[in-house]
Coordinates of C-alpha atoms in Angstrom, one line a residue:
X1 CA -106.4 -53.2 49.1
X2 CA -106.8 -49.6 47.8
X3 CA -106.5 -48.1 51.8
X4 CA -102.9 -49.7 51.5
X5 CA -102.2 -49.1 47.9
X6 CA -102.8 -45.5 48.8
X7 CA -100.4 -46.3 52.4
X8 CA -97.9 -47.4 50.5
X9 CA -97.9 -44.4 47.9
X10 CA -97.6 -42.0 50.7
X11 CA -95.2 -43.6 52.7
X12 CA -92.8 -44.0 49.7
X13 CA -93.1 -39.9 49.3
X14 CA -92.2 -39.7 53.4
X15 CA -88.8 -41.8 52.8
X16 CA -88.1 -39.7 49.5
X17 CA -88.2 -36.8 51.7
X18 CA -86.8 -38.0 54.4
X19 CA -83.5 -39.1 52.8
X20 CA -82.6 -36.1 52.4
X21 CA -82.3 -35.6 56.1
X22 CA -79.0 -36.4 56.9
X23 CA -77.2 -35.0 53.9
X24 CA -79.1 -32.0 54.3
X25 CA -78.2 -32.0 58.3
X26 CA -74.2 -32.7 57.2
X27 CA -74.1 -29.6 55.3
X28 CA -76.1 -27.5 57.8
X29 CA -73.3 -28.7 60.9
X30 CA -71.0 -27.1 58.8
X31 CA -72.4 -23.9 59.7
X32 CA -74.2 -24.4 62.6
X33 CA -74.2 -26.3 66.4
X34 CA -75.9 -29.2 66.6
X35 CA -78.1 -27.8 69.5
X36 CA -79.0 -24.9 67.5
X37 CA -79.8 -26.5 64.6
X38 CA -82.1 -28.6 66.5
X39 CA -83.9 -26.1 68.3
X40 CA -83.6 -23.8 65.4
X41 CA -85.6 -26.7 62.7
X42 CA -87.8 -27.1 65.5
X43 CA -89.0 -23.4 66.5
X44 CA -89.2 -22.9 62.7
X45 CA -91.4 -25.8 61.5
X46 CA -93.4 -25.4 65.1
X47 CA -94.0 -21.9 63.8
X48 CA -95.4 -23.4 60.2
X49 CA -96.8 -25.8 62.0
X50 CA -98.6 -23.8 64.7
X51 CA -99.9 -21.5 61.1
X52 CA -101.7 -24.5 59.8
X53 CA -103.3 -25.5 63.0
X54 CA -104.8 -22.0 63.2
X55 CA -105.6 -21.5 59.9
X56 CA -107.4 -24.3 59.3
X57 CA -109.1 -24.1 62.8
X58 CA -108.1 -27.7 64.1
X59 CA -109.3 -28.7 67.5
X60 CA -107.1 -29.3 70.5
X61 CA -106.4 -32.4 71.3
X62 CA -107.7 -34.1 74.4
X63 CA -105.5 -34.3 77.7
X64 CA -105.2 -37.9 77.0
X65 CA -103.1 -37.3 74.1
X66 CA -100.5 -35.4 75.5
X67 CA -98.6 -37.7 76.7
X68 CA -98.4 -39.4 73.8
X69 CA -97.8 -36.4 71.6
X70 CA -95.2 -35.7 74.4
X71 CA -93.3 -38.9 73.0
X72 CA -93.3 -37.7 69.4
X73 CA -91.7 -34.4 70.1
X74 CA -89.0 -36.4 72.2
X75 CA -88.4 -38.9 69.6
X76 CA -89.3 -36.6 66.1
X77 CA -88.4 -33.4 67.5
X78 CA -85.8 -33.5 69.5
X79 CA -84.0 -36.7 69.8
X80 CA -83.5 -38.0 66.2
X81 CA -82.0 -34.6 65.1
X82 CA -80.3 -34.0 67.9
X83 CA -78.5 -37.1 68.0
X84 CA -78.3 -37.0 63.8
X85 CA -76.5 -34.0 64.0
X86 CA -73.8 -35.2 66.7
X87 CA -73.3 -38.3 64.8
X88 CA -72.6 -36.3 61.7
X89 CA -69.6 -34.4 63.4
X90 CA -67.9 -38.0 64.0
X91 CA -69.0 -40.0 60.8
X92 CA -70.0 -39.0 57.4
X93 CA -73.8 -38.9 56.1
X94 CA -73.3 -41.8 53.7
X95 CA -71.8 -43.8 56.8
X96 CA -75.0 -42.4 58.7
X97 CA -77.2 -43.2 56.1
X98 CA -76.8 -47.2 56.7
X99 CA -78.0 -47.2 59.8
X100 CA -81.3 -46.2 58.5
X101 CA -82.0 -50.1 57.9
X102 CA -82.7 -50.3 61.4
X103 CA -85.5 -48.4 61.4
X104 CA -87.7 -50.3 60.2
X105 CA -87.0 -52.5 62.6
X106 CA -87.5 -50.1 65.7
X107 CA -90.4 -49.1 64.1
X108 CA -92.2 -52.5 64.1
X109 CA -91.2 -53.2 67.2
X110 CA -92.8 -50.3 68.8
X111 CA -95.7 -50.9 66.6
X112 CA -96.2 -54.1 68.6
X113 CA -95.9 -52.3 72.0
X114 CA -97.3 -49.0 70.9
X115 CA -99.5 -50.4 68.7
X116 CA -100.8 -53.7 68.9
X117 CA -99.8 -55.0 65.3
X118 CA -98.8 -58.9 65.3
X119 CA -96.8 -59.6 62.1
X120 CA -95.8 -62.8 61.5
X121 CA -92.7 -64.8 62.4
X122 CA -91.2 -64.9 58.7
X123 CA -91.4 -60.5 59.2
X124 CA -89.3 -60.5 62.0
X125 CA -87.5 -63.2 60.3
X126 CA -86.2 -60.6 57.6
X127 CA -86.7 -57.7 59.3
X128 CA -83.9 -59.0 61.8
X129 CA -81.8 -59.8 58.7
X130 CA -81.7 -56.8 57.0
X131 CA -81.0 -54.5 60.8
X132 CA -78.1 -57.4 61.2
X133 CA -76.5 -56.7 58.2
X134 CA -76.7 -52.8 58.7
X135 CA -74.9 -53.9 62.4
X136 CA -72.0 -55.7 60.6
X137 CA -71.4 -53.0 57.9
X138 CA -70.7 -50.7 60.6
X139 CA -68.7 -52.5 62.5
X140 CA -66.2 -53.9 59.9
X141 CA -65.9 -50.3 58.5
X142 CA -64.0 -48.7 61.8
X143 CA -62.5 -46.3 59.4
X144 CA -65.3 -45.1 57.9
X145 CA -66.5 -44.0 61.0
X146 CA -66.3 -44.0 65.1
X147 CA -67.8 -45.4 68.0
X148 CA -69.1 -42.6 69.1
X149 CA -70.7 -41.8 66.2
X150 CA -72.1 -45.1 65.9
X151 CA -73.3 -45.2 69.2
X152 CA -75.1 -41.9 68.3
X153 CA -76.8 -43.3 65.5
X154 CA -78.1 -46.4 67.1
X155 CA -79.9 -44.2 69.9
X156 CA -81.3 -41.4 67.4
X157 CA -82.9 -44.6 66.0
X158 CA -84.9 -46.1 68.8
X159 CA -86.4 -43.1 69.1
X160 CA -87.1 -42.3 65.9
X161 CA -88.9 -45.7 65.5
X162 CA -90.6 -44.6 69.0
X163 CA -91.6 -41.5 67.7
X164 CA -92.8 -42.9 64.3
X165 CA -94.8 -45.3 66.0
X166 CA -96.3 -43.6 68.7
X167 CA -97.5 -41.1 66.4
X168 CA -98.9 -43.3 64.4
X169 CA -101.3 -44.4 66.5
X170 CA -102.1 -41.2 67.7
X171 CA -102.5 -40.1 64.1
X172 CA -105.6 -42.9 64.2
X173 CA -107.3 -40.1 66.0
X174 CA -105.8 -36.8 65.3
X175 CA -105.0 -37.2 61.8
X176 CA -101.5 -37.4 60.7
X177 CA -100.3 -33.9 59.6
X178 CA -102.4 -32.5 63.3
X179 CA -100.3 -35.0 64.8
X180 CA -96.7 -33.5 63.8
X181 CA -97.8 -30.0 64.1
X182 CA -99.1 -30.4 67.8
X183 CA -95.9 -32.5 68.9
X184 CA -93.9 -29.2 67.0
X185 CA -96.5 -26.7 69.3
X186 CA -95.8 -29.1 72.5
X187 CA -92.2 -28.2 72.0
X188 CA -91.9 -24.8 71.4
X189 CA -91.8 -23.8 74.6
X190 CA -88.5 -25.4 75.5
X191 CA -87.2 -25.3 71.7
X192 CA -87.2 -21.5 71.2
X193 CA -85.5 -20.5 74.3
X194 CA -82.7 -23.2 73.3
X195 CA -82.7 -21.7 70.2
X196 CA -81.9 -18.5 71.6
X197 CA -79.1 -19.3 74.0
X198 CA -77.3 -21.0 71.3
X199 CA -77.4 -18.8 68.2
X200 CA -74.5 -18.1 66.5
X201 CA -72.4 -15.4 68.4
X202 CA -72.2 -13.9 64.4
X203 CA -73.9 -14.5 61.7
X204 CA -71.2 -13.7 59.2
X205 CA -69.5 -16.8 57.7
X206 CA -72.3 -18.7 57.9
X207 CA -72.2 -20.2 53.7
X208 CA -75.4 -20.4 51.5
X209 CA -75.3 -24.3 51.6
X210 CA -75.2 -24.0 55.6
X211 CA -78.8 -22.0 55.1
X212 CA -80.0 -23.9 52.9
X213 CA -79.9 -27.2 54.7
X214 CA -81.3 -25.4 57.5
X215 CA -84.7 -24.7 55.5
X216 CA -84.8 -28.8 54.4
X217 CA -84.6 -30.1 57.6
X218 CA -86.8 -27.5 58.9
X219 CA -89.4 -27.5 56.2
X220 CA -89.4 -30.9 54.9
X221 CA -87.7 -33.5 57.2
X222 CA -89.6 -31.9 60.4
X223 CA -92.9 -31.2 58.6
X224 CA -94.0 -32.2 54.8
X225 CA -92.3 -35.6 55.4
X226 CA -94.4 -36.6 58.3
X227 CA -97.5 -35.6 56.2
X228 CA -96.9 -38.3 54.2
X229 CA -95.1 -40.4 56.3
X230 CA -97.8 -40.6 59.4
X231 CA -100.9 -41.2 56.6
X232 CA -98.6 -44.1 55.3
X233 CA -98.3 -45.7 58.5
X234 CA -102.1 -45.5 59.3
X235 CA -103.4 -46.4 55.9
X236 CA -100.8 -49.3 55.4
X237 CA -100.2 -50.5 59.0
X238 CA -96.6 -49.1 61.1
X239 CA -95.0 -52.6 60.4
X240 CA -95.3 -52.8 56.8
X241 CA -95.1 -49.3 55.9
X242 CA -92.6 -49.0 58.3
X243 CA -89.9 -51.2 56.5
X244 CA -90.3 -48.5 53.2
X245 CA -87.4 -47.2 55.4
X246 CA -84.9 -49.8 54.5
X247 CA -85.1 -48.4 50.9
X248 CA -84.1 -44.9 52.3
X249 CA -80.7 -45.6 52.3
X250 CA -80.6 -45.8 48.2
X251 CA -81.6 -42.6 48.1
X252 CA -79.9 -40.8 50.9
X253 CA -76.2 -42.3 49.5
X254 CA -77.0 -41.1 45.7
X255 CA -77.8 -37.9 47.3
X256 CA -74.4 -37.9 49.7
X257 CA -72.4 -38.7 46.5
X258 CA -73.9 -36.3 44.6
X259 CA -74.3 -33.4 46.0
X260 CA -71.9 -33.7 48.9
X261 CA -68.9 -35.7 46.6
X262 CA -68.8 -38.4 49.7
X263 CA -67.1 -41.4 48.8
X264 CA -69.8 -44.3 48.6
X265 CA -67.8 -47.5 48.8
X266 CA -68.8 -50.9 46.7
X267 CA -69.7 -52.9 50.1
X268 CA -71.9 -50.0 51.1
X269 CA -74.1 -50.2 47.9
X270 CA -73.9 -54.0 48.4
X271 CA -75.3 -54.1 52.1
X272 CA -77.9 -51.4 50.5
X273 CA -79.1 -53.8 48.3
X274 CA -79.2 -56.5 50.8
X275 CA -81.1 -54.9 52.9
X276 CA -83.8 -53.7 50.4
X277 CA -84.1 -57.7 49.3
X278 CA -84.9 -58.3 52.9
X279 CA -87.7 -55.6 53.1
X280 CA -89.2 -57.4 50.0
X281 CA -89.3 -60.7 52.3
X282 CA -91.0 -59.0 55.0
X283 CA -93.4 -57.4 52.7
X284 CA -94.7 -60.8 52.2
X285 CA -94.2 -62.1 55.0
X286 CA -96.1 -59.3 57.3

């Protein structure tokens, strides 16, 4: 009971972190492409990353684990802000920021087939609920965003619940801070030359608010988060930590509103709230 007291705890800080992600990615497009900013999160938290693995003299891991570490970097590392930051040239970060409820979803899934969990029926029950209501808040709100932008979304998050999951498990054996710094390493070698091709052709112009959400996503949504996050999942289990996600949307829309002045519409909070009642179901249902 204390191993997923503890899960729980440390899961709770990854989502804190983490919804700052796609306000902090909205601001950031606005000074940067979305390739660069990728490639330029990744090279930079690969370098912190890289750091700590050398510092504190961490072993490599085995060449059985690099496939799976190869499917972390593709869905943590490359994919989710990738896509994030494509969707956020079509669609605002509080429109975004819904379709975070389906990650708990992907992420359960993929802890079944990644995994080897077995929740119970009433989980998916809920769990199915919540990611259905997320569905029909984005479809009935065509001006609010675009298909394209939508579409976006939905694929940044089955890999994102990939990624979670997969590393996850690896983080079993690795530990789950090794994990996200080797995935970071793994990909530096086809992040940095990225990087370099698409830097900005000047650097002039580029606002304080633009840097700044360069060093979140870079610091903390590609590398403190997934400290916390990845000891969550381990210590709680992926399917029941996982669905922590569903309350990332609360945060991520005060933060939108806040600090970016997006409009935050009474149905969004509304589906928000839904969806965190249905996380509470699953929690006792899992």
């Amino acid at each position: 009971m204390e191993q997923t007291s503890k899960g729980w705890g440390s899961g709770l800080v990854g989502v804190i972190i983490f919804s700052g992600s796609l306000p902090a990615t909205r601001v950031a497009v606005g000074g940067f492409e979305p390739v660069f900013l990728t490639s330029a999160r990744a090279v930079i938290a690969a370098l912190l990353g890289g750091a700590l693995l050398v510092a504190l003299r961490q072993p490599r891991p085995a060449a059985t684990d690099l496939f799976s570490l190869l499917i972390v970097a593709i869905g943590v590392v490359v994919g989710f802000p990738l896509l994030t930051a494509l969707a956020l040239q079509h669609v605002t970060s509080a429109h975004s920021i819904v379709f975070i409820g389906l990650l708990p979803l992907a992420t359960a899934t993929f802890g079944v087939l990644r995994g080897g969990e077995r929740p119970r029926r009433g989980f998916w029950f809920f769990s199915a609920l919540g990611s259905l209501s997320v569905v029909g808040f984005a479809l009935s709100q065509s001006g609010a965003g675009s298909l394209v932008g939508d579409l976006l979304m939905v694929a940044a998050v089955v890999l994102c619940g990939l990624g979670y999951a997969e590393g996850a498990v690896l983080s079993r054996r690795l530990g789950g801070w090794q994990v996200i710094c080797w995935a970071l390493v793994l990909a530096l070698p086809v992040m940095a030359p990225i990087a370099l091709a698409t830097q900005p052709a000047t650097w002039h112009g580029i606002g304080a608010p633009a840097w700044l959400g360069l060093a979140y996503v870079s610091v903390f949504s590609m590398l403190v988060g997934f400290v916390f996050w990845y000891r969550g999942l381990v210590l709680g289990g992926i399917a029941k930590v996982g669905q922590l996600q569903l309350l990332q949307p609360f945060f991520g829309l005060a933060l939108a509103g806040l600090l970016l002045h997006e409009p935050v519409p009474i149905a969004m909070v509304a589906v928000t709230g839904f969806i965190v009642l249905c996380v509470a179901a699953a929690k006792r249902c899992a």
